[in-house]
PDB file of C-alpha atoms in Angstrom:
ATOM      1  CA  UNK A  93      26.519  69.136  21.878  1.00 78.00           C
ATOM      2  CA  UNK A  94      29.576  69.114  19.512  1.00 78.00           C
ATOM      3  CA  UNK A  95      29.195  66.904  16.545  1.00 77.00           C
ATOM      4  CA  UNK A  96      31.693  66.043  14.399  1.00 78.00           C
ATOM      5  CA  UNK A  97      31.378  64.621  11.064  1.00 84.00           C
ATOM      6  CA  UNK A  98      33.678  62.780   9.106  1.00 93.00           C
ATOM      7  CA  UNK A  99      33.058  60.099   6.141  1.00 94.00           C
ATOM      8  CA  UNK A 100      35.655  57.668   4.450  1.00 92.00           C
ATOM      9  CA  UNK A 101      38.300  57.502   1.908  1.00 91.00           C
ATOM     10  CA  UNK A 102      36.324  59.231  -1.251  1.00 92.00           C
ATOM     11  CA  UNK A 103      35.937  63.037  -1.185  1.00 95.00           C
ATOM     12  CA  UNK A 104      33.130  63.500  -3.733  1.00 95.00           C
ATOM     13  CA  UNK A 105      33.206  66.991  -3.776  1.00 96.00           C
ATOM     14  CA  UNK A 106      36.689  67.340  -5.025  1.00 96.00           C
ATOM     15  CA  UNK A 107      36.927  63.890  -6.761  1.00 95.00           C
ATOM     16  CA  UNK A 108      39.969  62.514  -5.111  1.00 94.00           C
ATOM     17  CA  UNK A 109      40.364  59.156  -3.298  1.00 91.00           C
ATOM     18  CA  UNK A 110      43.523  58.004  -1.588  1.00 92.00           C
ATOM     19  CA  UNK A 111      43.224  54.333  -3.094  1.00 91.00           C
ATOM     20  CA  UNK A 112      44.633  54.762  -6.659  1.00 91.00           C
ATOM     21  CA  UNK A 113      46.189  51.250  -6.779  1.00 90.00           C
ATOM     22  CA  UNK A 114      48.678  49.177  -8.599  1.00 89.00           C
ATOM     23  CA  UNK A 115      48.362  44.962  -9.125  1.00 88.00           C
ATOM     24  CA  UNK A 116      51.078  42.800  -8.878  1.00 88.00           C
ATOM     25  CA  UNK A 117      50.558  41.154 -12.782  1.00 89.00           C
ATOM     26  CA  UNK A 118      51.511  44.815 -13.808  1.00 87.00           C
ATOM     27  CA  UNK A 119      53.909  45.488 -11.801  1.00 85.00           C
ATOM     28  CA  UNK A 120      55.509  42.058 -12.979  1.00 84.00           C
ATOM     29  CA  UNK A 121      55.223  43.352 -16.616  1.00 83.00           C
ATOM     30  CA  UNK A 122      56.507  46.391 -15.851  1.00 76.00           C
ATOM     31  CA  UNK A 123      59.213  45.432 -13.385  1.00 74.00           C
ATOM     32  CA  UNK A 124      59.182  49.327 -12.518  1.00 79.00           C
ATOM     33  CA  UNK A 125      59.270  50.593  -8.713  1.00 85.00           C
ATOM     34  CA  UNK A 126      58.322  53.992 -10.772  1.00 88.00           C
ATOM     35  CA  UNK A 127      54.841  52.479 -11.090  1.00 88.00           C
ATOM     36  CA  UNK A 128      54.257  52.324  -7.210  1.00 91.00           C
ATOM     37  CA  UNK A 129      56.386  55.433  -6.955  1.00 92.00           C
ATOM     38  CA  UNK A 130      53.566  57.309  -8.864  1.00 93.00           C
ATOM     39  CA  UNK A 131      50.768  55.773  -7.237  1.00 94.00           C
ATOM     40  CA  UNK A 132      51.548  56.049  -3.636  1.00 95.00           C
ATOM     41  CA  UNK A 133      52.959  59.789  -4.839  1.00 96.00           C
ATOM     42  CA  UNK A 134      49.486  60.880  -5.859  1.00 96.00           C
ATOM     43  CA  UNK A 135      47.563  59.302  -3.418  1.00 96.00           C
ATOM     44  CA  UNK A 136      49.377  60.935  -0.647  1.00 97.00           C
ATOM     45  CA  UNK A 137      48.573  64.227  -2.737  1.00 97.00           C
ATOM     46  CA  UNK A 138      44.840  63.242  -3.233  1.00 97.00           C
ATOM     47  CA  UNK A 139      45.195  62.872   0.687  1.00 97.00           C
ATOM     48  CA  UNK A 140      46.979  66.171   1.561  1.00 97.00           C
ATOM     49  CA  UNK A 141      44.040  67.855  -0.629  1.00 97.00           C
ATOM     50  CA  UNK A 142      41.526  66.016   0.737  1.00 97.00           C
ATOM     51  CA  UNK A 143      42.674  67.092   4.656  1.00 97.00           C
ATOM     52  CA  UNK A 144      43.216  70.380   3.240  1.00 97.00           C
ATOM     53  CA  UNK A 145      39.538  70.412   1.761  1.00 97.00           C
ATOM     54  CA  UNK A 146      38.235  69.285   5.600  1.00 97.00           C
ATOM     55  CA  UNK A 147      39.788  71.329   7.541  1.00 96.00           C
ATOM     56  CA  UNK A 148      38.352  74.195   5.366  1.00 96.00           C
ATOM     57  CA  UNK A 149      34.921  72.798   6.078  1.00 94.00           C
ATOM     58  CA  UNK A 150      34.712  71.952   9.476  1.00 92.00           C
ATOM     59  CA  UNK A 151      35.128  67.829   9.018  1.00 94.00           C
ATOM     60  CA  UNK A 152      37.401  66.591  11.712  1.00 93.00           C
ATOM     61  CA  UNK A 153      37.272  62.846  11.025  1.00 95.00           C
ATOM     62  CA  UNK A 154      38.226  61.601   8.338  1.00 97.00           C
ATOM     63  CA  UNK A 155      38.943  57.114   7.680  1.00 95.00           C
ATOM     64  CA  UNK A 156      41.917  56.568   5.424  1.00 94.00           C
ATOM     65  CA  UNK A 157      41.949  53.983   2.754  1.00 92.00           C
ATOM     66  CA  UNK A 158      43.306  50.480   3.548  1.00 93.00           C
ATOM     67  CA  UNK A 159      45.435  50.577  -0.007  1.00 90.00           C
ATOM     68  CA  UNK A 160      46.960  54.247   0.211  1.00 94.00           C
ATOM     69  CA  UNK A 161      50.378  52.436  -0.508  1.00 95.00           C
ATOM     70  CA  UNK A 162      49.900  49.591  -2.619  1.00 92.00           C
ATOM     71  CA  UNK A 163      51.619  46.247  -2.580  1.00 91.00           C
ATOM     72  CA  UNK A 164      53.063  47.540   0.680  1.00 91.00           C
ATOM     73  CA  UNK A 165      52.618  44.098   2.587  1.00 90.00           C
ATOM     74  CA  UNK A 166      52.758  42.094  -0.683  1.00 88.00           C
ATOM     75  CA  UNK A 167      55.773  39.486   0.293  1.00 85.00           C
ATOM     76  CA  UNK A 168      57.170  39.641  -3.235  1.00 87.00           C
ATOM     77  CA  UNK A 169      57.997  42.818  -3.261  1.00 86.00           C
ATOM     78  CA  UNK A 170      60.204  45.095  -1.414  1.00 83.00           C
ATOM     79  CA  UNK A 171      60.599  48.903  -1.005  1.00 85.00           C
ATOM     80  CA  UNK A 172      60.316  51.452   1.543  1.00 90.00           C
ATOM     81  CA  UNK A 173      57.005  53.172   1.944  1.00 91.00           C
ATOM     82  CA  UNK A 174      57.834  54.805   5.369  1.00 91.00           C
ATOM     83  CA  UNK A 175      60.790  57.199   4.869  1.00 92.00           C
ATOM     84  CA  UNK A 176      60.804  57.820   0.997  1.00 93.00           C
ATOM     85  CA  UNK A 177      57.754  60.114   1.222  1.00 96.00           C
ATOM     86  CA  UNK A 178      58.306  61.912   4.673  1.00 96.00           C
ATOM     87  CA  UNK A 179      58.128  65.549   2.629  1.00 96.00           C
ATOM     88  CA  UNK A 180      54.276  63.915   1.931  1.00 97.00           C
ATOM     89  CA  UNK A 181      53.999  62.435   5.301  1.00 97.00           C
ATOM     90  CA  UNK A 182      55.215  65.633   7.349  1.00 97.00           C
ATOM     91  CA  UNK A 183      52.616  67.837   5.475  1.00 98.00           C
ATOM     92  CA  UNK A 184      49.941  65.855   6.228  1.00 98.00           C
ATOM     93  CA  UNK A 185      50.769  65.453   9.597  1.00 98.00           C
ATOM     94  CA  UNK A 186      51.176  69.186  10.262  1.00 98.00           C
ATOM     95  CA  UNK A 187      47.692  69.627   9.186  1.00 97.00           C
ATOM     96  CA  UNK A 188      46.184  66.663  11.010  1.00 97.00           C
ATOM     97  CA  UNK A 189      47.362  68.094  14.377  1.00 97.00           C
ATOM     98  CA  UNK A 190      47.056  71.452  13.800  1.00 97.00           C
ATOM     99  CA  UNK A 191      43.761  71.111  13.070  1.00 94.00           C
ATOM    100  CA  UNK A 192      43.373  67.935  15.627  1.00 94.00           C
ATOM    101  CA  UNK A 193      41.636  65.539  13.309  1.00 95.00           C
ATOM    102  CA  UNK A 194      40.392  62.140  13.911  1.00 95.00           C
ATOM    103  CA  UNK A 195      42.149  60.076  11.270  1.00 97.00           C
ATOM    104  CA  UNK A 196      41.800  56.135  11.367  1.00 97.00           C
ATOM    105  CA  UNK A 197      41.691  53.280   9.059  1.00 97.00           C
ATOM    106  CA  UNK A 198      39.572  49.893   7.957  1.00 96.00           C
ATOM    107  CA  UNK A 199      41.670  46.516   7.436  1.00 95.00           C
ATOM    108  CA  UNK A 200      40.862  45.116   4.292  1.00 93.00           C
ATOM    109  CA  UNK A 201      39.063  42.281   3.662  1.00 91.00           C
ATOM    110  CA  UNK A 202      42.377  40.091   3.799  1.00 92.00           C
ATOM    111  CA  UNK A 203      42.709  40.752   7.226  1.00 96.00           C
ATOM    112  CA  UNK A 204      41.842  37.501   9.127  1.00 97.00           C
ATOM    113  CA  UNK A 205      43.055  37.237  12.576  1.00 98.00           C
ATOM    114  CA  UNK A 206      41.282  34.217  12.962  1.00 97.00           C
ATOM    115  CA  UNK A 207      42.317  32.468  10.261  1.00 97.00           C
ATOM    116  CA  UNK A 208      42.893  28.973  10.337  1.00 97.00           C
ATOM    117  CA  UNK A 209      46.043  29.163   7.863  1.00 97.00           C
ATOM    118  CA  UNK A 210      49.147  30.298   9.446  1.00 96.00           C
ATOM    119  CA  UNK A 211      50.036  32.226   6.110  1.00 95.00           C
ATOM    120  CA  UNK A 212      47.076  34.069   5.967  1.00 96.00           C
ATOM    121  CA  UNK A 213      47.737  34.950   9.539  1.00 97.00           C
ATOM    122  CA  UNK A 214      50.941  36.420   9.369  1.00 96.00           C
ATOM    123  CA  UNK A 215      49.994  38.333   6.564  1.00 95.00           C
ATOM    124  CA  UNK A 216      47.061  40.002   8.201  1.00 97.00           C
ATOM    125  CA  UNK A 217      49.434  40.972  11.325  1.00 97.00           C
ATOM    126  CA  UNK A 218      52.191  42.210   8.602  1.00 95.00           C
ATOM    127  CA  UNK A 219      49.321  44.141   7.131  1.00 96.00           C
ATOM    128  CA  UNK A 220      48.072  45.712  10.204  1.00 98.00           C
ATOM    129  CA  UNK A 221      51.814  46.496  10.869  1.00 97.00           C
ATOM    130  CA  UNK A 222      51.217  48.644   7.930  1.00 96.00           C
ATOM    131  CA  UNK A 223      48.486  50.398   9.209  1.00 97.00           C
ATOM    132  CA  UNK A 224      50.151  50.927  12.261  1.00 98.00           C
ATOM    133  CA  UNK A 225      53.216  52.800  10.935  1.00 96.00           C
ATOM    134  CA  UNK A 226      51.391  54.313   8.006  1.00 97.00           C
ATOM    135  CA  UNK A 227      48.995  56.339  10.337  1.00 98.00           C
ATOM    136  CA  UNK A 228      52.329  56.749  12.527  1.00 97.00           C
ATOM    137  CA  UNK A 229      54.096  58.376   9.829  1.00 97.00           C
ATOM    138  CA  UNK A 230      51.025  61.191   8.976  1.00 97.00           C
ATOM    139  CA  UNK A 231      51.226  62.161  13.058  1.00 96.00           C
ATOM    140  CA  UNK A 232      48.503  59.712  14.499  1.00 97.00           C
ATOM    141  CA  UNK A 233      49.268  60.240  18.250  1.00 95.00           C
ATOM    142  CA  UNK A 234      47.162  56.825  19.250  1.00 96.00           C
ATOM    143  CA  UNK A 235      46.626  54.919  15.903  1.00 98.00           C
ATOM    144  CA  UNK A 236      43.301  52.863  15.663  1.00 98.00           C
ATOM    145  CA  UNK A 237      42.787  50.256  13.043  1.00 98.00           C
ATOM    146  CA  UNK A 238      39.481  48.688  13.081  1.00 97.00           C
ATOM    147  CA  UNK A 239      39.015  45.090  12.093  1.00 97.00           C
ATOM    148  CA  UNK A 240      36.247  42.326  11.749  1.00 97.00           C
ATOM    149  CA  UNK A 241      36.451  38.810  13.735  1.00 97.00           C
ATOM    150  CA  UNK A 242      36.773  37.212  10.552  1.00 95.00           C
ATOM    151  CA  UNK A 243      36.342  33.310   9.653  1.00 92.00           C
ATOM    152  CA  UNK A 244      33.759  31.241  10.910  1.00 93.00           C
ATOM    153  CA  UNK A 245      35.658  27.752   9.879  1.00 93.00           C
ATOM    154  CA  UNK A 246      34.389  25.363  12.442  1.00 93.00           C
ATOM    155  CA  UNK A 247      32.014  27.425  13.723  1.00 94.00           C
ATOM    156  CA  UNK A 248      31.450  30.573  15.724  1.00 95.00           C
ATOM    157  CA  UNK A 249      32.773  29.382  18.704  1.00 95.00           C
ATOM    158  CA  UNK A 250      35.831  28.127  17.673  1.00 97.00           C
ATOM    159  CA  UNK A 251      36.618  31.402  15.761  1.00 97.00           C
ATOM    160  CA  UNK A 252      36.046  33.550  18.306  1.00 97.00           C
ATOM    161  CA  UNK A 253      38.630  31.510  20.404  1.00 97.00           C
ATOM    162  CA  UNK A 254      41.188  31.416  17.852  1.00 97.00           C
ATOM    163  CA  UNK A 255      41.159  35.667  17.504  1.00 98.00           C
ATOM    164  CA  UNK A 256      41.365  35.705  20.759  1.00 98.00           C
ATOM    165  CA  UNK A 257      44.589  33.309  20.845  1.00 98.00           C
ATOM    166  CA  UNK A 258      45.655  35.317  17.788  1.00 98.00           C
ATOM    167  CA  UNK A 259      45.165  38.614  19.492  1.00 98.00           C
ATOM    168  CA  UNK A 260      46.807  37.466  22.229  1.00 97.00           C
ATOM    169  CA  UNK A 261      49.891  36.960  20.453  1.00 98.00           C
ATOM    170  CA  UNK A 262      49.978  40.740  18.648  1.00 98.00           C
ATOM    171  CA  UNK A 263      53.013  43.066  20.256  1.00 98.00           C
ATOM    172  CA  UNK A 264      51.219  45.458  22.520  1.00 97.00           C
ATOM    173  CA  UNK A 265      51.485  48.421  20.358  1.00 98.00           C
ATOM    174  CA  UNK A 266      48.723  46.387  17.655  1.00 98.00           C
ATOM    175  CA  UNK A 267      46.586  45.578  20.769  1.00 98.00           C
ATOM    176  CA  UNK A 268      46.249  48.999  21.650  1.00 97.00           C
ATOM    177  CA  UNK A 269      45.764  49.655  18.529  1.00 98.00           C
ATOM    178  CA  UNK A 270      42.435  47.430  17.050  1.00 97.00           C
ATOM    179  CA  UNK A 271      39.154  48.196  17.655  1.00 97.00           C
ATOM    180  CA  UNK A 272      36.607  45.594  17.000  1.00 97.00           C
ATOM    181  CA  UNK A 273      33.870  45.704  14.814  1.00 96.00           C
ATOM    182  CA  UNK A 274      30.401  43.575  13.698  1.00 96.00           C
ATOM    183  CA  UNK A 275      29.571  42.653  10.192  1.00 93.00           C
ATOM    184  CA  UNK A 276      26.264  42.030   8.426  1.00 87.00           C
ATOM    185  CA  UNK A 277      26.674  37.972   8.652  1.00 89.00           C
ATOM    186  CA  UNK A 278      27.932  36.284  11.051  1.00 93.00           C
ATOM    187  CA  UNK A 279      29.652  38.414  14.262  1.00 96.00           C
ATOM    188  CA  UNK A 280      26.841  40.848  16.100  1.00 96.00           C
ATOM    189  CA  UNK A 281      26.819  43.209  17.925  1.00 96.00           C
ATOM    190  CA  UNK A 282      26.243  41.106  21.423  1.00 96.00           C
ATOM    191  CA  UNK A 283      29.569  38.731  19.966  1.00 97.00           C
ATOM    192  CA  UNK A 284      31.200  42.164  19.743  1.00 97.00           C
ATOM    193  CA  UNK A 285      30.728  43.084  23.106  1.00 97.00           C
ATOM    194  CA  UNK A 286      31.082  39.728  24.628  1.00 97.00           C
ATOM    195  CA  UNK A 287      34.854  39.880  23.022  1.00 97.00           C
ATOM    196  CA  UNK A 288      36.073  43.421  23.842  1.00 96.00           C
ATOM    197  CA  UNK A 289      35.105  42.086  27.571  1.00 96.00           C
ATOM    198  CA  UNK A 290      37.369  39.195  27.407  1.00 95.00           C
ATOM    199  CA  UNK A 291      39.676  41.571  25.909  1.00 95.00           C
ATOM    200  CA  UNK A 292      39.372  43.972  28.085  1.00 88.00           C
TER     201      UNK A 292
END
């Protein structure tokens, strides 16, 4: 049997995350893009190390931070995160296939499909958007972003229906893309399953 490990986002070893992050009161104060500039710069370095470091020890899955460009979905603020750092994002690729790496990523905790605000809805479908083209850009052949049902406003039953009328909505390419997972309160393992059928 072939077993391959992999952990998430913090390399202890070598003392590098890929979640170095930047709020939005300092970048206010600062009114500097440089700020974000040097964040998202070293924690696309931390991350190029931190592949580097796996593929030198065997570790062929590795979950990317949710934040590894901050305030990229933040609606006040505007700059491109996909083709300013392709010199980063080529790199990491390279290594990612060559060594043919599992690489996927965790939504935040802001991520509520099943939200009964509309805002916080279109923000969590801008934010896996994100996701989507960030693990894109590093060479992700099939991206997977894995999510939790969310809410439970009005009860489990009614949030279950409304992410699955919200994931009914997503473009194709997100649908392909989420995988579904249980949390310690409220959505088990059986509501899991019972969804992903519906789903199909």
């Amino acid at each position: 049997m072939i077993i391959r490990l992999g952990y998430v986002s913090i390399n202890t070893t070598l003392n590098l995350s890929t979640s170095k992050s930047i709020t939005y009161t300092k970048f206010i104060e600062k009114n500097n893009y440089k700020l974000i500039d040097n964040v998202i710069k070293t924690n696309l370095e931390s991350l190029l190390q931190i592949l580097k470091y796996n593929a030198c020890n065997n570790i062929h899955f590795y979950r990317l931070s949710s934040s590894v460009i901050p305030l990229a979905t933040h609606p006040n603020i505007n700059f491109d995160y996909l083709n300013n750092y392709d010199t980063y994002y080529d790199k990491i690729a390279r290594i990612i296939n060559d060594k043919e790496m599992r690489i996927d990523i965790h939504a935040n905790n802001y991520c509520i499909l099943n939200s009964t605000k509309e805002e916080i809805v279109k923000l969590t479908v801008k934010s896996l958007d994100y996701y989507y083209n960030i693990l894109k850009k590093i060479g992700v052949t099939d991206p997977l972003i894995i999510i939790h049902i969310g809410s439970m406003t009005s009860g489990k039953e009614e949030s279950i229906k409304r992410f699955i009328n919200n994931f009914n909505k997503l473009p194709k390419y997100l649908k392909d893309s989420l995988a579904i997972e249980n949390d310690d309160k409220i959505f088990n393992i059986k509501d899991i399953i019972d969804i992903s059928n519906k789903l199909n």
